mmCIF file of C-alpha atoms in Angstrom:
data_model
loop_
_atom_site.group_PDB
_atom_site.id
_atom_site.type_symbol
_atom_site.label_atom_id
_atom_site.label_comp_id
_atom_site.label_asym_id
_atom_site.label_seq_id
_atom_site.Cartn_x
_atom_site.Cartn_y
_atom_site.Cartn_z
ATOM 1 C CA GLY A 1 28.675 4.080 -2.736
ATOM 2 C CA GLU A 2 32.431 4.756 -3.016
ATOM 3 C CA SER A 3 34.412 3.675 -6.058
ATOM 4 C CA VAL A 4 37.123 1.221 -5.494
ATOM 5 C CA GLY A 5 39.910 1.433 -7.995
ATOM 6 C CA LEU A 6 38.426 1.115 -11.466
ATOM 7 C CA HIS A 7 35.301 -0.844 -10.398
ATOM 8 C CA LEU A 8 31.932 0.714 -9.785
ATOM 9 C CA PRO A 9 30.032 -0.565 -6.778
ATOM 10 C CA THR A 10 27.462 -2.981 -8.080
ATOM 11 C CA LEU A 11 23.987 -3.866 -6.896
ATOM 12 C CA SER A 12 22.313 -6.988 -8.285
ATOM 13 C CA VAL A 13 18.594 -7.505 -7.731
ATOM 14 C CA GLN A 14 15.871 -9.834 -8.905
ATOM 15 C CA GLU A 15 13.224 -8.431 -11.187
ATOM 16 C CA GLY A 16 10.263 -7.303 -9.019
ATOM 17 C CA ASP A 17 12.251 -6.748 -5.905
ATOM 18 C CA ASN A 18 12.965 -3.211 -4.496
ATOM 19 C CA SER A 19 16.344 -1.660 -4.933
ATOM 20 C CA ILE A 20 18.120 0.717 -2.629
ATOM 21 C CA ILE A 21 21.132 2.645 -3.876
ATOM 22 C CA ASN A 22 23.147 4.740 -1.408
ATOM 23 C CA CYS A 23 25.320 7.778 -1.773
ATOM 24 C CA ALA A 24 27.411 9.884 0.568
ATOM 25 C CA TYR A 25 27.761 13.553 -0.511
ATOM 26 C CA SER A 26 30.659 15.711 0.390
ATOM 27 C CA ASN A 27 29.550 19.340 1.089
ATOM 28 C CA SER A 28 27.254 20.331 4.019
ATOM 29 C CA ALA A 29 26.496 23.616 2.191
ATOM 30 C CA SER A 30 24.877 21.771 -0.770
ATOM 31 C CA ASP A 31 21.281 22.770 -1.003
ATOM 32 C CA TYR A 32 19.872 20.628 -3.795
ATOM 33 C CA PHE A 33 20.455 16.960 -4.769
ATOM 34 C CA ILE A 34 19.593 14.954 -7.855
ATOM 35 C CA TRP A 35 19.721 11.354 -8.875
ATOM 36 C CA TYR A 36 20.655 10.549 -12.467
ATOM 37 C CA LYS A 37 20.448 7.299 -14.448
ATOM 38 C CA GLN A 38 23.034 6.610 -17.117
ATOM 39 C CA GLU A 39 22.431 3.808 -19.601
ATOM 40 C CA SER A 40 25.215 2.404 -21.741
ATOM 41 C CA GLY A 41 25.976 4.841 -24.653
ATOM 42 C CA LYS A 42 23.789 7.657 -23.255
ATOM 43 C CA GLY A 43 24.127 10.659 -21.238
ATOM 44 C CA PRO A 44 22.839 10.906 -17.639
ATOM 45 C CA GLN A 45 19.018 11.265 -17.392
ATOM 46 C CA PHE A 46 17.285 13.051 -14.544
ATOM 47 C CA ILE A 47 15.291 10.816 -12.211
ATOM 48 C CA ILE A 48 14.349 12.712 -9.118
ATOM 49 C CA ASP A 49 15.520 15.616 -7.003
ATOM 50 C CA ILE A 50 15.204 16.863 -3.382
ATOM 51 C CA ARG A 51 15.945 20.155 -1.662
ATOM 52 C CA SER A 52 17.752 20.240 1.618
ATOM 53 C CA ASN A 53 14.637 21.364 3.575
ATOM 54 C CA MET A 54 13.074 17.980 2.824
ATOM 55 C CA ASP A 55 13.931 14.467 3.937
ATOM 56 C CA LYS A 56 11.832 12.472 1.532
ATOM 57 C CA ARG A 57 10.399 12.838 -1.986
ATOM 58 C CA GLN A 58 8.466 10.347 -4.015
ATOM 59 C CA GLY A 59 8.089 9.937 -7.726
ATOM 60 C CA GLN A 60 6.723 7.187 -9.895
ATOM 61 C CA ARG A 61 8.332 4.061 -8.455
ATOM 62 C CA VAL A 62 11.216 5.937 -7.010
ATOM 63 C CA THR A 63 11.742 7.625 -3.650
ATOM 64 C CA VAL A 64 14.629 9.735 -2.519
ATOM 65 C CA LEU A 65 15.646 9.994 1.097
ATOM 66 C CA LEU A 66 17.972 12.726 2.470
ATOM 67 C CA ASN A 67 19.832 12.578 5.805
ATOM 68 C CA LYS A 68 21.610 15.764 6.213
ATOM 69 C CA THR A 69 23.098 14.866 9.609
ATOM 70 C CA VAL A 70 25.262 12.191 8.045
ATOM 71 C CA LYS A 71 25.317 13.670 4.520
ATOM 72 C CA HIS A 72 23.598 10.602 3.020
ATOM 73 C CA LEU A 73 21.199 10.118 0.121
ATOM 74 C CA SER A 74 19.411 7.030 -0.998
ATOM 75 C CA LEU A 75 17.361 6.069 -4.019
ATOM 76 C CA GLN A 76 14.694 3.506 -3.653
ATOM 77 C CA ILE A 77 13.306 1.860 -6.740
ATOM 78 C CA ALA A 78 10.151 -0.130 -6.288
ATOM 79 C CA ALA A 79 9.399 -3.243 -8.290
ATOM 80 C CA THR A 80 12.744 -3.175 -10.142
ATOM 81 C CA GLN A 81 12.458 -3.947 -13.888
ATOM 82 C CA PRO A 82 15.082 -4.971 -16.434
ATOM 83 C CA GLY A 83 14.904 -1.489 -17.992
ATOM 84 C CA ASP A 84 16.220 -0.074 -14.632
ATOM 85 C CA SER A 85 19.626 -1.612 -15.293
ATOM 86 C CA ALA A 86 22.054 1.266 -15.497
ATOM 87 C CA VAL A 87 24.603 3.286 -13.534
ATOM 88 C CA TYR A 88 23.029 5.574 -11.028
ATOM 89 C CA PHE A 89 24.684 8.784 -9.862
ATOM 90 C CA CYS A 90 23.772 11.026 -7.076
ATOM 91 C CA ALA A 91 24.737 14.668 -7.619
ATOM 92 C CA GLU A 92 24.817 17.789 -5.396
ATOM 93 C CA ASN A 93 24.561 21.370 -6.617
ATOM 94 C CA LEU A 94 26.923 23.634 -4.867
ATOM 95 C CA ASN A 95 26.443 27.403 -5.017
ATOM 96 C CA THR A 96 29.888 29.001 -5.764
ATOM 97 C CA GLY A 97 28.625 32.281 -7.142
ATOM 98 C CA GLY A 98 27.420 30.370 -10.096
ATOM 99 C CA PHE A 99 26.501 26.875 -9.137
ATOM 100 C CA LYS A 100 28.232 23.659 -10.069
ATOM 101 C CA THR A 101 27.051 20.035 -10.039
ATOM 102 C CA ILE A 102 29.245 17.494 -8.324
ATOM 103 C CA PHE A 103 28.489 13.891 -9.082
ATOM 104 C CA GLY A 104 29.099 10.989 -6.759
ATOM 105 C CA ALA A 105 30.965 7.888 -7.805
ATOM 106 C CA GLY A 106 28.046 5.975 -9.084
ATOM 107 C CA THR A 107 26.527 2.449 -8.583
ATOM 108 C CA ARG A 108 25.773 -0.029 -11.389
ATOM 109 C CA LEU A 109 22.397 -1.722 -10.928
ATOM 110 C CA PHE A 110 21.944 -5.174 -12.558
ATOM 111 C CA VAL A 111 18.353 -6.547 -12.714
ATOM 112 C CA LYS A 112 18.099 -10.272 -13.062
ATOM 113 C CA ALA A 113 15.066 -11.503 -14.982
ATOM 114 C CA ASP B 1 11.429 18.527 -27.515
ATOM 115 C CA THR B 2 13.852 17.824 -24.574
ATOM 116 C CA GLU B 3 16.730 16.767 -26.744
ATOM 117 C CA VAL B 4 20.303 17.875 -26.574
ATOM 118 C CA THR B 5 22.275 16.721 -29.632
ATOM 119 C CA GLN B 6 26.074 16.346 -29.898
ATOM 120 C CA THR B 7 28.204 15.768 -32.975
ATOM 121 C CA PRO B 8 30.243 13.830 -33.759
ATOM 122 C CA LYS B 9 29.379 10.694 -31.860
ATOM 123 C CA HIS B 10 32.986 9.415 -32.095
ATOM 124 C CA LEU B 11 36.178 11.267 -32.827
ATOM 125 C CA VAL B 12 39.716 10.005 -33.168
ATOM 126 C CA MET B 13 42.444 12.661 -33.328
ATOM 127 C CA GLY B 14 46.230 12.897 -33.147
ATOM 128 C CA MET B 15 47.932 15.074 -30.624
ATOM 129 C CA THR B 16 48.739 17.748 -33.261
ATOM 130 C CA ASN B 17 45.204 17.896 -34.694
ATOM 131 C CA LYS B 18 42.583 20.691 -34.171
ATOM 132 C CA LYS B 19 39.004 19.544 -33.914
ATOM 133 C CA SER B 20 35.735 20.745 -32.507
ATOM 134 C CA LEU B 21 32.852 19.152 -30.672
ATOM 135 C CA LYS B 22 29.381 20.622 -31.256
ATOM 136 C CA CYS B 23 26.312 20.685 -28.958
ATOM 137 C CA GLU B 24 22.914 21.973 -29.894
ATOM 138 C CA GLN B 25 19.552 22.440 -28.068
ATOM 139 C CA HIS B 26 16.243 24.012 -29.067
ATOM 140 C CA MET B 27 14.478 24.077 -25.671
ATOM 141 C CA GLY B 28 15.231 27.779 -25.175
ATOM 142 C CA HIS B 29 17.643 26.977 -22.440
ATOM 143 C CA ARG B 30 20.080 29.766 -21.422
ATOM 144 C CA ALA B 31 22.636 27.766 -19.492
ATOM 145 C CA MET B 32 24.819 25.166 -21.195
ATOM 146 C CA TYR B 33 27.543 22.920 -19.766
ATOM 147 C CA TRP B 34 30.483 20.804 -20.821
ATOM 148 C CA TYR B 35 31.477 17.719 -18.763
ATOM 149 C CA LYS B 36 34.234 15.150 -19.155
ATOM 150 C CA GLN B 37 33.585 11.561 -18.247
ATOM 151 C CA LYS B 38 36.324 8.918 -18.004
ATOM 152 C CA ALA B 39 35.375 5.211 -18.099
ATOM 153 C CA LYS B 40 33.684 3.969 -14.937
ATOM 154 C CA LYS B 41 33.805 7.425 -13.372
ATOM 155 C CA PRO B 42 31.279 10.194 -12.816
ATOM 156 C CA PRO B 43 31.020 13.218 -15.075
ATOM 157 C CA GLU B 44 33.186 16.117 -14.055
ATOM 158 C CA LEU B 45 32.148 19.716 -14.852
ATOM 159 C CA MET B 46 34.464 21.614 -17.223
ATOM 160 C CA PHE B 47 32.642 24.766 -18.265
ATOM 161 C CA VAL B 48 29.338 26.552 -17.637
ATOM 162 C CA TYR B 49 27.872 29.224 -19.959
ATOM 163 C CA SER B 50 25.011 31.424 -18.817
ATOM 164 C CA TYR B 51 23.240 33.654 -21.367
ATOM 165 C CA GLU B 52 26.188 33.013 -23.817
ATOM 166 C CA LYS B 53 28.841 34.170 -21.269
ATOM 167 C CA LEU B 54 31.307 31.932 -19.598
ATOM 168 C CA SER B 55 30.254 31.528 -15.978
ATOM 169 C CA ILE B 56 32.444 28.751 -14.632
ATOM 170 C CA ASN B 57 35.819 27.399 -15.867
ATOM 171 C CA GLU B 58 36.909 24.530 -13.623
ATOM 172 C CA SER B 59 40.602 25.170 -14.198
ATOM 173 C CA VAL B 60 40.474 23.344 -17.512
ATOM 174 C CA PRO B 61 43.732 23.372 -19.551
ATOM 175 C CA SER B 62 43.793 25.876 -22.360
ATOM 176 C CA ARG B 63 44.070 23.104 -24.990
ATOM 177 C CA PHE B 64 40.161 23.044 -24.462
ATOM 178 C CA SER B 65 38.549 26.198 -25.678
ATOM 179 C CA PRO B 66 34.749 26.581 -25.204
ATOM 180 C CA GLU B 67 32.633 28.828 -27.352
ATOM 181 C CA CYS B 68 28.875 29.793 -27.205
ATOM 182 C CA PRO B 69 28.106 31.508 -30.428
ATOM 183 C CA ASN B 70 24.348 31.699 -29.736
ATOM 184 C CA SER B 71 21.870 30.470 -27.117
ATOM 185 C CA SER B 72 21.353 27.175 -28.949
ATOM 186 C CA LEU B 73 24.884 26.285 -29.700
ATOM 187 C CA LEU B 74 27.883 25.347 -27.634
ATOM 188 C CA ASN B 75 31.250 24.275 -29.101
ATOM 189 C CA LEU B 76 34.382 22.831 -27.535
ATOM 190 C CA HIS B 77 37.545 23.447 -29.619
ATOM 191 C CA LEU B 78 40.334 20.973 -29.091
ATOM 192 C CA HIS B 79 43.994 21.495 -29.900
ATOM 193 C CA ALA B 80 47.203 19.705 -28.946
ATOM 194 C CA LEU B 81 45.412 17.219 -26.798
ATOM 195 C CA GLN B 82 47.100 14.439 -24.835
ATOM 196 C CA PRO B 83 46.166 10.740 -24.715
ATOM 197 C CA GLU B 84 44.830 11.188 -21.163
ATOM 198 C CA ASP B 85 42.258 13.586 -22.653
ATOM 199 C CA SER B 86 40.495 10.523 -24.163
ATOM 200 C CA ALA B 87 37.082 10.445 -22.623
ATOM 201 C CA LEU B 88 33.330 10.838 -23.127
ATOM 202 C CA TYR B 89 32.507 14.506 -23.459
ATOM 203 C CA LEU B 90 28.995 15.413 -22.400
ATOM 204 C CA CYS B 91 27.078 18.520 -23.094
ATOM 205 C CA ALA B 92 24.028 19.562 -21.010
ATOM 206 C CA SER B 93 21.598 22.440 -20.881
ATOM 207 C CA SER B 94 19.177 23.846 -18.266
ATOM 208 C CA ARG B 95 16.606 26.626 -18.393
ATOM 209 C CA GLN B 96 18.858 28.961 -16.516
ATOM 210 C CA GLU B 97 21.952 28.647 -14.274
ATOM 211 C CA VAL B 98 19.921 27.951 -11.232
ATOM 212 C CA ASP B 99 20.520 25.066 -8.904
ATOM 213 C CA THR B 100 16.993 23.771 -9.128
ATOM 214 C CA ASP B 101 16.746 23.722 -12.980
ATOM 215 C CA THR B 102 17.096 20.224 -14.376
ATOM 216 C CA GLN B 103 20.036 19.658 -16.606
ATOM 217 C CA TYR B 104 19.312 17.663 -19.796
ATOM 218 C CA PHE B 105 22.267 15.823 -21.162
ATOM 219 C CA GLY B 106 23.262 14.840 -24.694
ATOM 220 C CA PRO B 107 24.591 11.410 -25.569
ATOM 221 C CA GLY B 108 28.160 12.586 -25.629
ATOM 222 C CA THR B 109 31.105 12.521 -28.068
ATOM 223 C CA ARG B 110 33.473 9.601 -27.385
ATOM 224 C CA LEU B 111 37.023 11.146 -28.001
ATOM 225 C CA THR B 112 40.182 9.076 -28.501
ATOM 226 C CA VAL B 113 43.458 10.935 -28.682
ATOM 227 C CA LEU B 114 46.329 8.920 -30.211
#
């Protein structure tokens, strides 16, 4: 999602439903992508990653999909729980000699009990 | 132990003060990072250290001065900051400066410049 002014895009889901968070990345040369979860008062926490030679990767309750044609990533969370409430960032690692991590704008996920 | 610690948790400083932020990890990681995060925004990379040498400086103003005294420690020295420098400063580490190595983040230092 794209940030609009000072407001993060927000997704509100019912506990037990599936969540889908979308992200557009910027650089077609990026080779590696990561989803991070950031809870209030904490630093970002790694959730799942995917390399550019894959289009899908599954973890525990999470799946990442990569569409390189349209430079789009999505994070699917199955059976969303209240503990999943957080801000979710996609990130791309860009090789510039060293490499640097560029974060997307972020999406806030609210889970209603 | 997959913990990155940062001190202090909160810091308030005037524009003429000199202060330092500290980051520590004991995972044997050889790459360490400083990020700046403004409210409701994503983290932005500031510096990368690899094997205690500065690898990337994202055109950060010289009032921010990083230092990596050993493989476990990363400091950020602050001098003559501006109010717009108020933000959450995050430290991270990874095994090496390789794109597929997971970065582990600390909880951050919330900095307020008056």
